[in-house]
Each structure stands twice: as C-alpha cells, then as structure tokens.
PDB file of C-alpha atoms in Angstrom:
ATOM      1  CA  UNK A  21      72.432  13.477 -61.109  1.00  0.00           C
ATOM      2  CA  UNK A  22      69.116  12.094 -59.880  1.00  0.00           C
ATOM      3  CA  UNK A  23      71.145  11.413 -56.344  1.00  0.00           C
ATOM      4  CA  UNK A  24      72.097  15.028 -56.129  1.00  0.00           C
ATOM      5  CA  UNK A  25      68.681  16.287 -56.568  1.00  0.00           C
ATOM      6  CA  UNK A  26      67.572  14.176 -54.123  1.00  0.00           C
ATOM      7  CA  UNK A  27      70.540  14.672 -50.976  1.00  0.00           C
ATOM      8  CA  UNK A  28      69.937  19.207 -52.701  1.00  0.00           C
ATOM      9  CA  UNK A  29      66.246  18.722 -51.629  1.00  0.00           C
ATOM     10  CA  UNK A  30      66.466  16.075 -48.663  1.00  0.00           C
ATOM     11  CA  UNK A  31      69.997  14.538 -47.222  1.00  0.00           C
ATOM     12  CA  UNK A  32      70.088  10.838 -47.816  1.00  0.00           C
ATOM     13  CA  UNK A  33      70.797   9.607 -44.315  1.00  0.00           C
ATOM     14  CA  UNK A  34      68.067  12.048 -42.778  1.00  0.00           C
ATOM     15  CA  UNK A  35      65.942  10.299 -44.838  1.00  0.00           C
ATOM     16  CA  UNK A  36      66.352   6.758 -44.303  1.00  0.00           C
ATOM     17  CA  UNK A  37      66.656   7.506 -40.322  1.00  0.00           C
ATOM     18  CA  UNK A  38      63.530   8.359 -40.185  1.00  0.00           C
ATOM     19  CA  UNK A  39      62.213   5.459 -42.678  1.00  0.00           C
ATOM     20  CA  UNK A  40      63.645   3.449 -39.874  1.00  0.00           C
ATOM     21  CA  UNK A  41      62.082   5.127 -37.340  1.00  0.00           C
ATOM     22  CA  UNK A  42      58.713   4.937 -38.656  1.00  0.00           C
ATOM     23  CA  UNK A  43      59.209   0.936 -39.801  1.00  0.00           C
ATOM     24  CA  UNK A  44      60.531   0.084 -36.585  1.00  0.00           C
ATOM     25  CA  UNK A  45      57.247   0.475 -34.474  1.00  0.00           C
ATOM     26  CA  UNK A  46      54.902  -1.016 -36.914  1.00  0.00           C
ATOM     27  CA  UNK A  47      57.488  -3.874 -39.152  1.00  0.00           C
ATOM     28  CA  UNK A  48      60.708  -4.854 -37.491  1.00  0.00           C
ATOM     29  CA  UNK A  49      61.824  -6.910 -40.362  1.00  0.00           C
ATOM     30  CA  UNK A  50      60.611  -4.421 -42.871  1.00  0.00           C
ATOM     31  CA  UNK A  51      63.498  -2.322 -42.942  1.00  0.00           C
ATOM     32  CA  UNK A  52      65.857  -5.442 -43.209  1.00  0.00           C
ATOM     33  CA  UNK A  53      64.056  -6.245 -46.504  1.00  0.00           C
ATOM     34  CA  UNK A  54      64.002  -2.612 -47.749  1.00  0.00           C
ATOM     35  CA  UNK A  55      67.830  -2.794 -47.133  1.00  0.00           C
ATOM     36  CA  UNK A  56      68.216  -5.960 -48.805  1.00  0.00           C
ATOM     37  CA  UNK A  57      65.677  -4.738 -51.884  1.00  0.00           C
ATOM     38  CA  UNK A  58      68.269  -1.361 -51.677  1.00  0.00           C
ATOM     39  CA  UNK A  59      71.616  -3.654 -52.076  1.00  0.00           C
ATOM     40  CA  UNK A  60      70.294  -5.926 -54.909  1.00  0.00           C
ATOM     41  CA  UNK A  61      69.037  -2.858 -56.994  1.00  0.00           C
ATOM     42  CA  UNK A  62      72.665  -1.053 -56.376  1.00  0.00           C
ATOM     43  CA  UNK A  63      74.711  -4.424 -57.281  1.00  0.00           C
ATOM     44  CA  UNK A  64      72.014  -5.013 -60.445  1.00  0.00           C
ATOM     45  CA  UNK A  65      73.152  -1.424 -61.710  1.00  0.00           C
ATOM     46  CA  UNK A  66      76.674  -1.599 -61.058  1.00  0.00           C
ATOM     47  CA  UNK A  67      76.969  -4.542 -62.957  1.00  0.00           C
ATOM     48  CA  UNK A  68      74.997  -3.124 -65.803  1.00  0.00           C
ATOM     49  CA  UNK A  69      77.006  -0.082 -65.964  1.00  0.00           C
ATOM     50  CA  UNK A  70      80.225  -2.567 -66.014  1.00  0.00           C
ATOM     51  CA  UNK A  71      78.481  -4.462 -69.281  1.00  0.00           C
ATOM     52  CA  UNK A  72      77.761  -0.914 -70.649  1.00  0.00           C
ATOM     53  CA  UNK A  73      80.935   0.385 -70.503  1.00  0.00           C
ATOM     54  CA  UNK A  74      82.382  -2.647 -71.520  1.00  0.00           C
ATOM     55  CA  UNK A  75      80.415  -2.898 -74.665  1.00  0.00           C
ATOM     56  CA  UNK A  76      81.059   0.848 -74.939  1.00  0.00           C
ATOM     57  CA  UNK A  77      84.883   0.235 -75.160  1.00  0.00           C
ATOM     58  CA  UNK A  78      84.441  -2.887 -77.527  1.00  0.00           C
ATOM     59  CA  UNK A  79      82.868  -0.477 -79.867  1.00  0.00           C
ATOM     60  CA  UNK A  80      85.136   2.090 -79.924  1.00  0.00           C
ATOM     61  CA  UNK A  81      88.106  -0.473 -80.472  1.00  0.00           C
ATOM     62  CA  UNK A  82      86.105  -2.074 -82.813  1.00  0.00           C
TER      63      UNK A  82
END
C-alpha cells in the first residue's frame, strides 16, 4: 500500500534517477551503499514475511 502511495505521488525509478544524479557529483560510492542498505532491508522483510506467514499457517493448522 505504502509503495503505491508513493509510485501515485512520485514514480519509483524517477526518483532514484535523480538520487543518483545528485550522489554522483558529490559521493560516488554513496549510491552503491544506499543500494546495498536498499537490498538488505528488502531481503530482511521478505524473510520476515516468510516467518509470518509461516507461523500464520502453523496456527491455523494448529
């Protein structure tokens, strides 16, 4: 929900192009650690939402 607010008010890719844009001048390597901060948060809350669901389905068989 929160990521169709956000690509309703501002597209995603639009977005981050011009993060790079700015970054590049200023950091080089600052965008490489944004990305890298990006991927761990995505793969930290798709393996929560595994566990969830998991524990979810445990429940209801139990």
């Amino acid at each position: 929900m929160l990521g169709t607010l956000a690509g309703r008010v501002r597209p995603p890719v639009r977005t981050h192009l011009a993060n790079a844009r700015r970054l590049r001048g200023a950091h080089p390597q600052a965008l490489d650690h944004r990305d890298a901060r990006l991927a761990a948060l995505q793969w930290f809350a798709t393996v929560v939402g595994l566990l969830s669901s998991a524990v979810a389905s445990f429940v209801v068989l139990a």
